[in-house]
PDB file of C-alpha atoms in Angstrom:
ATOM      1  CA  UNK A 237      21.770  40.391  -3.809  1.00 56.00           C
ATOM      2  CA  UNK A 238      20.400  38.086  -1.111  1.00 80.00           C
ATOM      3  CA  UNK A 239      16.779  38.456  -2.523  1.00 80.00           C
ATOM      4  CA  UNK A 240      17.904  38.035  -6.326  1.00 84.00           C
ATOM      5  CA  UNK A 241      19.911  34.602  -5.182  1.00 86.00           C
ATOM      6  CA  UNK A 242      17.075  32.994  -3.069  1.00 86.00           C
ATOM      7  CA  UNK A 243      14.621  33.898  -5.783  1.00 88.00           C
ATOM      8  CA  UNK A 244      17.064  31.969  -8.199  1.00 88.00           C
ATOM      9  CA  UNK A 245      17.534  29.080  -5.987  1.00 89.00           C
ATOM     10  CA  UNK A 246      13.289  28.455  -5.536  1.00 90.00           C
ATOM     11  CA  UNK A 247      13.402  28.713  -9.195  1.00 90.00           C
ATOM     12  CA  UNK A 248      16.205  25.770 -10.053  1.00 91.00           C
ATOM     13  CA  UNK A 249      14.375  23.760  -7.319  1.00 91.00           C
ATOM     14  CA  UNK A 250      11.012  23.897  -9.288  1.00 92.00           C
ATOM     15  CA  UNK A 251      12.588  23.135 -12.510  1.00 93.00           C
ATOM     16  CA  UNK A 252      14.775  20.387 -11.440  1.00 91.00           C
ATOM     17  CA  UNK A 253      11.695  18.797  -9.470  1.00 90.00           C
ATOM     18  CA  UNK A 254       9.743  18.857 -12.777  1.00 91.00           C
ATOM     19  CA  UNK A 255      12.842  17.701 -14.582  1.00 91.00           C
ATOM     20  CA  UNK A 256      13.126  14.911 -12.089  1.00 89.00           C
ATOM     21  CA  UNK A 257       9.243  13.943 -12.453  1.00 87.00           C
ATOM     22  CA  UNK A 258       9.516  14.583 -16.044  1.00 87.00           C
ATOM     23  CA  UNK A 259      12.821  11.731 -16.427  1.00 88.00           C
ATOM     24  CA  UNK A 260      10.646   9.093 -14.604  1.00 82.00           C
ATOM     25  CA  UNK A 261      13.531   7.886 -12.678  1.00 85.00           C
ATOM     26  CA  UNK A 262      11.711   7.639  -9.351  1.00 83.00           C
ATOM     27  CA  UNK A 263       7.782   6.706 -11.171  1.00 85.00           C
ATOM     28  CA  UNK A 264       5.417   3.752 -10.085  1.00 86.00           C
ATOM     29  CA  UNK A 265       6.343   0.252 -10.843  1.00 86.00           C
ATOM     30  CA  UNK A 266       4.694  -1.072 -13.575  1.00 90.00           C
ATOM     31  CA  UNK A 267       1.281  -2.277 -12.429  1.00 92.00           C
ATOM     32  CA  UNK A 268       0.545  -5.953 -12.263  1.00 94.00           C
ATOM     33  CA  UNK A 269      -2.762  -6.359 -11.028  1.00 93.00           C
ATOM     34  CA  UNK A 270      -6.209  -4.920 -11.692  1.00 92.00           C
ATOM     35  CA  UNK A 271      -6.300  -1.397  -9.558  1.00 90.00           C
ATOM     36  CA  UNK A 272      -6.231   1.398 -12.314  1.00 89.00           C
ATOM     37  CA  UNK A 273      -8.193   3.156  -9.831  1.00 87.00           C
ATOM     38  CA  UNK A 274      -5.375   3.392  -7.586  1.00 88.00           C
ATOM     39  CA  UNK A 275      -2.769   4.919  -9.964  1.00 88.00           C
ATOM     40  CA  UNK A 276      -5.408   7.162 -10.724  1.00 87.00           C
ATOM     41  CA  UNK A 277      -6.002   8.377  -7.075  1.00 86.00           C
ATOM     42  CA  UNK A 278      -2.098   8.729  -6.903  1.00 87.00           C
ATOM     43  CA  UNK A 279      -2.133  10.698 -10.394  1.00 89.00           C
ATOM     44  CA  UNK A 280      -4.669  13.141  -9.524  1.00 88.00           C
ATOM     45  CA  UNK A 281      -2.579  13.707  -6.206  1.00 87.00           C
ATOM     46  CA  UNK A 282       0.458  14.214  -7.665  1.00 88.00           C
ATOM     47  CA  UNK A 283      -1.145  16.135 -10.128  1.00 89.00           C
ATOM     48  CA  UNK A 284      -2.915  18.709  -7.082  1.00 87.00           C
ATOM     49  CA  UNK A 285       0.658  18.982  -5.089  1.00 89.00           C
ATOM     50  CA  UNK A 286       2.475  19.209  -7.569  1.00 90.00           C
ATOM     51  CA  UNK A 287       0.707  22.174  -9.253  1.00 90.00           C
ATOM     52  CA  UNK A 288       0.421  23.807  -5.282  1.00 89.00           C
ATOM     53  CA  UNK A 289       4.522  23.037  -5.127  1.00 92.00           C
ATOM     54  CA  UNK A 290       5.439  25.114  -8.421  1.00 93.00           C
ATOM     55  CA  UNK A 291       2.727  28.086  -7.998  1.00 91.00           C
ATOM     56  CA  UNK A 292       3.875  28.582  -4.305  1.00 91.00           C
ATOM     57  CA  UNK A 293       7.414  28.451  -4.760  1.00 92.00           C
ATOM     58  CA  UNK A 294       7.774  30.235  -7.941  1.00 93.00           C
ATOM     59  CA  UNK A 295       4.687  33.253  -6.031  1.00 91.00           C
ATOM     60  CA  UNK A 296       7.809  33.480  -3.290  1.00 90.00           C
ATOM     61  CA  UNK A 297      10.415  33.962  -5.873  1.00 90.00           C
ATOM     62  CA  UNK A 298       8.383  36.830  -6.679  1.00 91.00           C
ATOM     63  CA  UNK A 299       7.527  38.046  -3.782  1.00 87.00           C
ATOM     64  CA  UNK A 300      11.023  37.377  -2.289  1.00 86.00           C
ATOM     65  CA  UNK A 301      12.592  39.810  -4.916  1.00 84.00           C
ATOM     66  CA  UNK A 302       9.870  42.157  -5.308  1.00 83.00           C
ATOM     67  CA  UNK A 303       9.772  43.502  -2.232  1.00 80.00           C
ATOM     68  CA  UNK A 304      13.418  43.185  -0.982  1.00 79.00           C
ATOM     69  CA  UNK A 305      14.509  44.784   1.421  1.00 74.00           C
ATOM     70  CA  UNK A 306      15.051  48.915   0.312  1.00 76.00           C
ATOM     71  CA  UNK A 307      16.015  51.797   1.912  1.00 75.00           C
ATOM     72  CA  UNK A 308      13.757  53.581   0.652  1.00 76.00           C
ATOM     73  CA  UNK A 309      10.649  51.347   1.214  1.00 74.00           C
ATOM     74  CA  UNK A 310       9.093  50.433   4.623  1.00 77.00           C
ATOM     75  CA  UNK A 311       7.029  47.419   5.291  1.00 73.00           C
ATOM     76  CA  UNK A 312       3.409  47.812   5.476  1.00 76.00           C
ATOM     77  CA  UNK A 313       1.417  46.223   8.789  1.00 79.00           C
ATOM     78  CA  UNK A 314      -2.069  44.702   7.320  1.00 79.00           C
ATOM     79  CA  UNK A 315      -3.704  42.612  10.152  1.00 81.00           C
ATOM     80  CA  UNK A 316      -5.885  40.982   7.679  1.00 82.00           C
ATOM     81  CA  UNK A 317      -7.242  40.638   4.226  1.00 83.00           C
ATOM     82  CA  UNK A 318     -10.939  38.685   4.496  1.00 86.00           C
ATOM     83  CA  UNK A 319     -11.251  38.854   0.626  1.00 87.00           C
ATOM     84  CA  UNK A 320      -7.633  36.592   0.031  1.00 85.00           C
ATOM     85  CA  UNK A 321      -8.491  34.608   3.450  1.00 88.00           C
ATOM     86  CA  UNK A 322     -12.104  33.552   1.455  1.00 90.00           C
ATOM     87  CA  UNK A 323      -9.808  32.939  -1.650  1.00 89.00           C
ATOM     88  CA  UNK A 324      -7.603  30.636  -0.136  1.00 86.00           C
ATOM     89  CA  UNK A 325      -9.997  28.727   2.273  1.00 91.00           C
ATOM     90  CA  UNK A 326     -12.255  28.022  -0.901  1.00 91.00           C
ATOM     91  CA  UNK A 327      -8.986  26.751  -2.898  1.00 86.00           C
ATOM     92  CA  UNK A 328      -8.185  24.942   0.196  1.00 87.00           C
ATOM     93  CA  UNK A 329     -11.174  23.175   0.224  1.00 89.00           C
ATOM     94  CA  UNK A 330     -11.667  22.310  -3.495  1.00 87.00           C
ATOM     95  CA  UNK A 331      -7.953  20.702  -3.223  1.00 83.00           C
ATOM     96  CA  UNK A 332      -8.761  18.954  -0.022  1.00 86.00           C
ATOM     97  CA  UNK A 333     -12.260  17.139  -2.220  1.00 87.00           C
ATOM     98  CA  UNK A 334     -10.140  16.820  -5.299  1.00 83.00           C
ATOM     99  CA  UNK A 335      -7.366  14.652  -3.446  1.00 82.00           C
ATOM    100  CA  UNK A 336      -9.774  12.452  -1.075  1.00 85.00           C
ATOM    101  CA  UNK A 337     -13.150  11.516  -3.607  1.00 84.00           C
ATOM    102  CA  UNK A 338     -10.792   9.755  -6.098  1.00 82.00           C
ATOM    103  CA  UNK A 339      -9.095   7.260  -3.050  1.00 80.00           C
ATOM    104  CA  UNK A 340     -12.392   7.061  -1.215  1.00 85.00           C
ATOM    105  CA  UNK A 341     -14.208   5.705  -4.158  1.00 84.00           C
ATOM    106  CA  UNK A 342     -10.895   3.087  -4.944  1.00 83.00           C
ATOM    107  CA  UNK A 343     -11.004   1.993  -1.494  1.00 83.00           C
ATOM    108  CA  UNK A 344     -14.628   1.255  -1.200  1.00 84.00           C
ATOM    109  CA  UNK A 345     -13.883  -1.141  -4.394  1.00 85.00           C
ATOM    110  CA  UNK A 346     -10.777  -2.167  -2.353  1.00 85.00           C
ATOM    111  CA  UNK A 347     -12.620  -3.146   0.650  1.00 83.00           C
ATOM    112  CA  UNK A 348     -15.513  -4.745  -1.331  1.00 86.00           C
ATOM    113  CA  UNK A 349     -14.172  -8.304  -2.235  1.00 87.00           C
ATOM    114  CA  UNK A 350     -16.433 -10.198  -5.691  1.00 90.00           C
ATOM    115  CA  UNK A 351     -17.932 -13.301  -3.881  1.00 88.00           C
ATOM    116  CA  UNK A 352     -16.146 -15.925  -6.245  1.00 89.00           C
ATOM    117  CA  UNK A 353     -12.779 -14.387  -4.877  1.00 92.00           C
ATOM    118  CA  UNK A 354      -9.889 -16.959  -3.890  1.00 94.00           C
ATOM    119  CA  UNK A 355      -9.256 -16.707   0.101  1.00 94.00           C
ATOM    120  CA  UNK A 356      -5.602 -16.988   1.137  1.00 96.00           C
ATOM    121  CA  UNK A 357      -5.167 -15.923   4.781  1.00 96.00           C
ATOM    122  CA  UNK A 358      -1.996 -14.210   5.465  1.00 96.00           C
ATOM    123  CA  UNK A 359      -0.152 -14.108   8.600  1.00 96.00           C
ATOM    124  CA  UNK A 360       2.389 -11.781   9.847  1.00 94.00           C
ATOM    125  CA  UNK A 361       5.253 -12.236  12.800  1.00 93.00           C
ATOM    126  CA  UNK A 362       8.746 -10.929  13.439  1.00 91.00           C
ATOM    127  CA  UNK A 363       9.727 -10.930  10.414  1.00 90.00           C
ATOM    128  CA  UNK A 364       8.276 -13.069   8.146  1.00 94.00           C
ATOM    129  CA  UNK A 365       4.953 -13.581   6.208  1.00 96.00           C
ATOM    130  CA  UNK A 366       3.237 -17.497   6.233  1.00 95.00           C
ATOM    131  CA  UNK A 367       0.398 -18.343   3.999  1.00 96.00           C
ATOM    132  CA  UNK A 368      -2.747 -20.517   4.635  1.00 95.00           C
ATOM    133  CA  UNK A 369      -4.895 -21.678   1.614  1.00 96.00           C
ATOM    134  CA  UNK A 370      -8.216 -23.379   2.009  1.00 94.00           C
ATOM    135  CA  UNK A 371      -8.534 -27.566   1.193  1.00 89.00           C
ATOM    136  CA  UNK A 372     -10.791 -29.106  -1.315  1.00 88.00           C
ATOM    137  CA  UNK A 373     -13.441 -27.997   0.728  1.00 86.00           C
ATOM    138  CA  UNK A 374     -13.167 -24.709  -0.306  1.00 85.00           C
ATOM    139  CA  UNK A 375     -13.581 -23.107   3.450  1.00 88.00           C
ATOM    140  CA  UNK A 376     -10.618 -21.672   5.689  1.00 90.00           C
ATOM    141  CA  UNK A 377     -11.178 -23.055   8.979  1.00 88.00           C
ATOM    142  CA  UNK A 378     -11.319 -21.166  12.370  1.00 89.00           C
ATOM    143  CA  UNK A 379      -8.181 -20.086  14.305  1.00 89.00           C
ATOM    144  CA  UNK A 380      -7.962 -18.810  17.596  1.00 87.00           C
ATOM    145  CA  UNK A 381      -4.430 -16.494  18.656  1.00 87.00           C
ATOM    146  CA  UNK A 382      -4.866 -18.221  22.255  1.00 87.00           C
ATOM    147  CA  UNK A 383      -4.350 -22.067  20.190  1.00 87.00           C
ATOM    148  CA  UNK A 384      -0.777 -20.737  18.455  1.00 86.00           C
ATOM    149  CA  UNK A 385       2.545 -22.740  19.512  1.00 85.00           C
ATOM    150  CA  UNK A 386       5.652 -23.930  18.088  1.00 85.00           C
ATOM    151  CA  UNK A 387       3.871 -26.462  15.941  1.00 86.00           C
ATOM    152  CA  UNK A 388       0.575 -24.901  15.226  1.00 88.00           C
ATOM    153  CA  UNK A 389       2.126 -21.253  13.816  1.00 87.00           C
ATOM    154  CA  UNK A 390      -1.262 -20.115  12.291  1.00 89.00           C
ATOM    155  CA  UNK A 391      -3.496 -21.058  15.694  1.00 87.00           C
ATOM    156  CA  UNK A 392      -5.174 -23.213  13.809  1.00 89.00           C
ATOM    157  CA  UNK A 393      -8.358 -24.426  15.409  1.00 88.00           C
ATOM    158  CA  UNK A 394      -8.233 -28.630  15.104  1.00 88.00           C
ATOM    159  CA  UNK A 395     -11.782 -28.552  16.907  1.00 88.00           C
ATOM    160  CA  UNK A 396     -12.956 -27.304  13.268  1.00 85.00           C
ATOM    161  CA  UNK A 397     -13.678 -30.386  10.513  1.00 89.00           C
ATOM    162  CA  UNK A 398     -12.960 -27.624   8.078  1.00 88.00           C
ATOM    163  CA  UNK A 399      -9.517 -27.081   9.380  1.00 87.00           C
ATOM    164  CA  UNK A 400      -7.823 -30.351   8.609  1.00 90.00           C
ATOM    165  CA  UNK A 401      -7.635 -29.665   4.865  1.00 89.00           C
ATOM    166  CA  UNK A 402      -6.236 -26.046   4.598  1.00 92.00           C
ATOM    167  CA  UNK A 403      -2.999 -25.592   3.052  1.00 93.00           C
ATOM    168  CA  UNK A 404       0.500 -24.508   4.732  1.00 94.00           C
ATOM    169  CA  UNK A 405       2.770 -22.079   3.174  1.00 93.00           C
ATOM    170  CA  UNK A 406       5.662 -20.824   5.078  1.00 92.00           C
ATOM    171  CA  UNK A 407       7.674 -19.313   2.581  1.00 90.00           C
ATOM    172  CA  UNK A 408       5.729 -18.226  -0.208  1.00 94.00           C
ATOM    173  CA  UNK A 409       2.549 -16.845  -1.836  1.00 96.00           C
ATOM    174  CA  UNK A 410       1.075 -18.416  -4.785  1.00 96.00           C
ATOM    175  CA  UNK A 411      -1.168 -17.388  -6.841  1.00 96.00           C
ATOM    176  CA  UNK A 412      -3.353 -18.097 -10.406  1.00 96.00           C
ATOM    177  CA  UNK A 413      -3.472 -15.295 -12.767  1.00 96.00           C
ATOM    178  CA  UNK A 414      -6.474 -13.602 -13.677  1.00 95.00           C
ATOM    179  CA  UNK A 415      -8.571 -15.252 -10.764  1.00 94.00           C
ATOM    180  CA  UNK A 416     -10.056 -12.781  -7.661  1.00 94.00           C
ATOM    181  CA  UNK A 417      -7.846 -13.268  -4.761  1.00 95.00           C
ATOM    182  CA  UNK A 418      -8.948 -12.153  -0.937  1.00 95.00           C
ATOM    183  CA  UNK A 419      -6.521 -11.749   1.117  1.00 95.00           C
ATOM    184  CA  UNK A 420      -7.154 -12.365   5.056  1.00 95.00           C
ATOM    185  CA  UNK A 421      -4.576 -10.767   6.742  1.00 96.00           C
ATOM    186  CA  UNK A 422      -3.327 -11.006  10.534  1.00 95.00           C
ATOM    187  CA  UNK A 423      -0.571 -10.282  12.653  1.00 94.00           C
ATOM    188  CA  UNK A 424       0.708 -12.868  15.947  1.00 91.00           C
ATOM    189  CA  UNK A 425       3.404  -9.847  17.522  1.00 89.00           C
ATOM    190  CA  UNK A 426       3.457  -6.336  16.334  1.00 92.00           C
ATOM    191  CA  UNK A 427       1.487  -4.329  13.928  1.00 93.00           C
ATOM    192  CA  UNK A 428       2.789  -4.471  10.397  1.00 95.00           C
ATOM    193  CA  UNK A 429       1.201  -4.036   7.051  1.00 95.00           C
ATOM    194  CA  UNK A 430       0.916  -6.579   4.265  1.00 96.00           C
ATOM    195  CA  UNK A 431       2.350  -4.398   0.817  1.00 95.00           C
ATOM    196  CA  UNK A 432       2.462  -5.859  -2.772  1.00 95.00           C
ATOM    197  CA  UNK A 433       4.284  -2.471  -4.931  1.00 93.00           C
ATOM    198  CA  UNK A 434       3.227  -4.174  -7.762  1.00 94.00           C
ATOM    199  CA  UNK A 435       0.053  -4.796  -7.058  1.00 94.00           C
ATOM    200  CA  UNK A 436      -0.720  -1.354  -5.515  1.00 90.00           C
ATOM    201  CA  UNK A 437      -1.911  -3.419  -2.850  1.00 88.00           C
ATOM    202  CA  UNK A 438      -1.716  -2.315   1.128  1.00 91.00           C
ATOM    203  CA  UNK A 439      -3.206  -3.401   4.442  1.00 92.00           C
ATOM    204  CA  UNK A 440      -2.218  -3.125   8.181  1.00 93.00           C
ATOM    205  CA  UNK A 441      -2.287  -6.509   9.844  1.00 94.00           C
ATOM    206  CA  UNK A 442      -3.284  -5.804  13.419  1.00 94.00           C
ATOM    207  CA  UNK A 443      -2.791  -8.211  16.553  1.00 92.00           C
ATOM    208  CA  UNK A 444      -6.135  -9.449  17.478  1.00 88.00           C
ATOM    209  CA  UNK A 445      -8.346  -8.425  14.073  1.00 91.00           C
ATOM    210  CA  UNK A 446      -8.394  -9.998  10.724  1.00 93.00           C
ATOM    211  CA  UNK A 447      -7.841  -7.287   8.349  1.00 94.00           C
ATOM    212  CA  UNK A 448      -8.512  -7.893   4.217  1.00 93.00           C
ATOM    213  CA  UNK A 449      -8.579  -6.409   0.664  1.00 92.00           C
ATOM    214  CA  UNK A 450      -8.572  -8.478  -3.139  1.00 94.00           C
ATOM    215  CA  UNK A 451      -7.247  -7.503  -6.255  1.00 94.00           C
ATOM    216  CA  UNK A 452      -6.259  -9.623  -9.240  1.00 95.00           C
ATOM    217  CA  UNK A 453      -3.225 -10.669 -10.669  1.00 96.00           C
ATOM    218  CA  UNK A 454      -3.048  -9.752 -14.593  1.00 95.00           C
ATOM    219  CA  UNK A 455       0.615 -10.711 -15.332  1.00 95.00           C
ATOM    220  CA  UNK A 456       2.339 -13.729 -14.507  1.00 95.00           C
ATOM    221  CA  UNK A 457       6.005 -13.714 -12.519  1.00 94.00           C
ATOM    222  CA  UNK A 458       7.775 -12.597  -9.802  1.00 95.00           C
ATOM    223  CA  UNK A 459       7.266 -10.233  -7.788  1.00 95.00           C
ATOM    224  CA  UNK A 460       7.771  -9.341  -4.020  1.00 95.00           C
ATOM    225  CA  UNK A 461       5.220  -8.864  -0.370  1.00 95.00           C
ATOM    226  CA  UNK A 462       7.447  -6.444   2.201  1.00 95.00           C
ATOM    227  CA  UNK A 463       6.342  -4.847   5.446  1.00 95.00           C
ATOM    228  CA  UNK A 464       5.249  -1.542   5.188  1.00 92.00           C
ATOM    229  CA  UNK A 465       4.750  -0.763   8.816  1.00 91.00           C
ATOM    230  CA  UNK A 466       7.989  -0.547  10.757  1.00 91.00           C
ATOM    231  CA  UNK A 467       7.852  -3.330  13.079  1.00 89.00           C
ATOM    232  CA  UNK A 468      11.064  -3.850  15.070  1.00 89.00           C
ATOM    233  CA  UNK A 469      15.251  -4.338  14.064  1.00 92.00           C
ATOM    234  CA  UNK A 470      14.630  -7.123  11.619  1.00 90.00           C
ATOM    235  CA  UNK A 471      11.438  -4.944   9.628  1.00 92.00           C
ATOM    236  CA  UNK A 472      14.003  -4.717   6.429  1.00 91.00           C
ATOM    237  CA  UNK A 473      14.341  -8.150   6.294  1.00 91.00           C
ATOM    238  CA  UNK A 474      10.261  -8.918   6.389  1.00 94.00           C
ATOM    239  CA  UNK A 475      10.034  -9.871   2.948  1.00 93.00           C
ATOM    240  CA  UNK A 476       8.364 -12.853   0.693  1.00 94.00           C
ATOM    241  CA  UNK A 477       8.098 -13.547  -2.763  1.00 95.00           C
ATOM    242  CA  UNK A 478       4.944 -13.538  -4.923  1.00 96.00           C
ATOM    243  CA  UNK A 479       4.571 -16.256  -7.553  1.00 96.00           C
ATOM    244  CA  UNK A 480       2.019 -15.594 -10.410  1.00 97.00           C
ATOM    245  CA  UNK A 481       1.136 -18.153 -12.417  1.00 96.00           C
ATOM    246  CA  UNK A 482      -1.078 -20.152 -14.782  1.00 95.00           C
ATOM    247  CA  UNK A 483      -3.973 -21.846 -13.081  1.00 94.00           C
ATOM    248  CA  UNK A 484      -2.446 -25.609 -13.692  1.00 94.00           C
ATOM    249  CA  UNK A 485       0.654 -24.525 -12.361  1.00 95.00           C
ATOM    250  CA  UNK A 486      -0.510 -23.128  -9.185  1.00 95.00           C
ATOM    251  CA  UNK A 487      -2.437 -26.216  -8.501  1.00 94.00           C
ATOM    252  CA  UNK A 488       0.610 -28.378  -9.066  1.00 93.00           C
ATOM    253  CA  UNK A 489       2.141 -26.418  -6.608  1.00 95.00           C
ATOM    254  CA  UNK A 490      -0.754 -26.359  -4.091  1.00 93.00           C
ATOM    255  CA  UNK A 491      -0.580 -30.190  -4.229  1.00 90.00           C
ATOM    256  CA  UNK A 492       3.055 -30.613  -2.890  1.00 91.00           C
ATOM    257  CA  UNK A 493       2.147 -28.117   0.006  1.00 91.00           C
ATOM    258  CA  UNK A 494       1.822 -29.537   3.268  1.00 91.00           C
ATOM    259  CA  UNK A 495      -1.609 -29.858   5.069  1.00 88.00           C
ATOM    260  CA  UNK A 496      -2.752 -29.124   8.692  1.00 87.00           C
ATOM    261  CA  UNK A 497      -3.748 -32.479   8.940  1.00 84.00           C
ATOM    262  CA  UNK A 498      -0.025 -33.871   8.062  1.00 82.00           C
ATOM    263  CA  UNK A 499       1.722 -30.971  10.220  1.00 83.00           C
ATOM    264  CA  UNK A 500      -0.213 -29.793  12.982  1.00 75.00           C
ATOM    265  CA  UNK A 501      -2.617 -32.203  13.944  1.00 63.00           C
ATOM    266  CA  UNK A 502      -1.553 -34.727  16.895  1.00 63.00           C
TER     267      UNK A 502
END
């Protein structure tokens, strides 16, 4: 009776997981950027696990019941089976290639920024993310950890001509859709990680190192930048939102953003 029950209760937990997969209540968001490649990684893995979950479960319901306990059967002692140990190692291993080739390939694209890409450095501190676009110049000038004080929150480095111009955003993250953004991302306290949903975009920002990854924007709104890396009591609160937008509109709001010249230098 024991056997027959826990072979019915694996079963109803393989159908309702495929009945929960199946309703899409807990599916991706709906993308908003350019990385198909990502979703496809994810796909394939939940494709691999989730075929491993039901076969497993539903070869223990079997087993579970078909050799219950009997009176008038004994267990058998085998100390090892090299022909099923070969089996499995080689399944092993095709699953293990399967699951990784797909995300390595997507995160050498991820990693590999188009040269005509937008810069936006983004910096991370108990908890809150700031924003620092380059000027008319088109360069992002230096910053230094060691130079970072109540008024100059990004370290700035005023030494730097190429400094003055850059572009302050303490709140928010703009951005024109349809245009290559790279994102340089660092962290003043604790580690944390710099995560778009949306955008299937995700990066560590690490104290001392300037991490970065690009993607691009395909569909204009709002959407939302949290911190994926749990980072101390106020880590649910390390949120910002994510403006997409035409190009004249994000340059309209670039203008009425406040300089380094006009807020940090003496």
């Amino acid at each position: 009776m024991h056997a027959a029950l826990t072979s019915a209760i694996l079963v109803c937990l393989v159908l309702g997981a495929l009945i929960l997969t199946a309703s899409g209540i807990w599916w991706f968001t709906p993308l908003a950027s350019n990385w198909h490649e990502i979703d496809g990684a994810l796909l394939i893995t939940l494709a691999v696990i989730g075929i491993a979950f039901v076969v497993l479960n539903l070869v223990l319901a079997y087993l579970v019941l078909r050799y219950r306990a009997r009176e008038q059967s004994r267990a058998q002692f085998i100390p090892d089976n090299p022909k099923i140990e070969k089996i499995l190692i080689g399944v092993t291993a095709l699953g293990i290639i399967i699951l990784l080739a797909p995300g390595l390939f997507a995160y050498s694209r991820f990693i590999s920024p188009p040269r005509d890409a937008m810069i936006v450095e983004v910096l991370g501190e108990q908890w809150r993310w700031m924003y620092r676009y380059p000027g008319p110049d088109g360069k992002l000038g230096r910053a230094n950890p060691k130079l970072i004080s109540p008024k100059n929150l990004f370290g700035v480095d005023l030494t730097d001509p190429a400094a003055h111009d850059d572009i302050l955003s303490y709140t928010e993250l703009h951005l024109p859709v349809n245009r290559s953004v790279l994102l340089h991302i660092r962290a003043k306290d604790v580690l944390h990680s710099f995560f778009i949903p949306y955008f299937r975009a995700k990066m560590d920002a690490v104290p001392g190192m300037v991490t970065h990854y690009w993607f691009i924007p395909t569909v204009e709104g709002r959407f939302q930048a949290v911190c994926a890396e749990l980072c101390g009591i106020g880590h649910h609160r390390m949120q910002s939102p994510v403006i997409v937008e035409s190009t004249e509109k994000f340059q309209e709001w670039l203008a009425k953003q406040p300089t380094v010249a006009a807020t940090v230098k003496p």
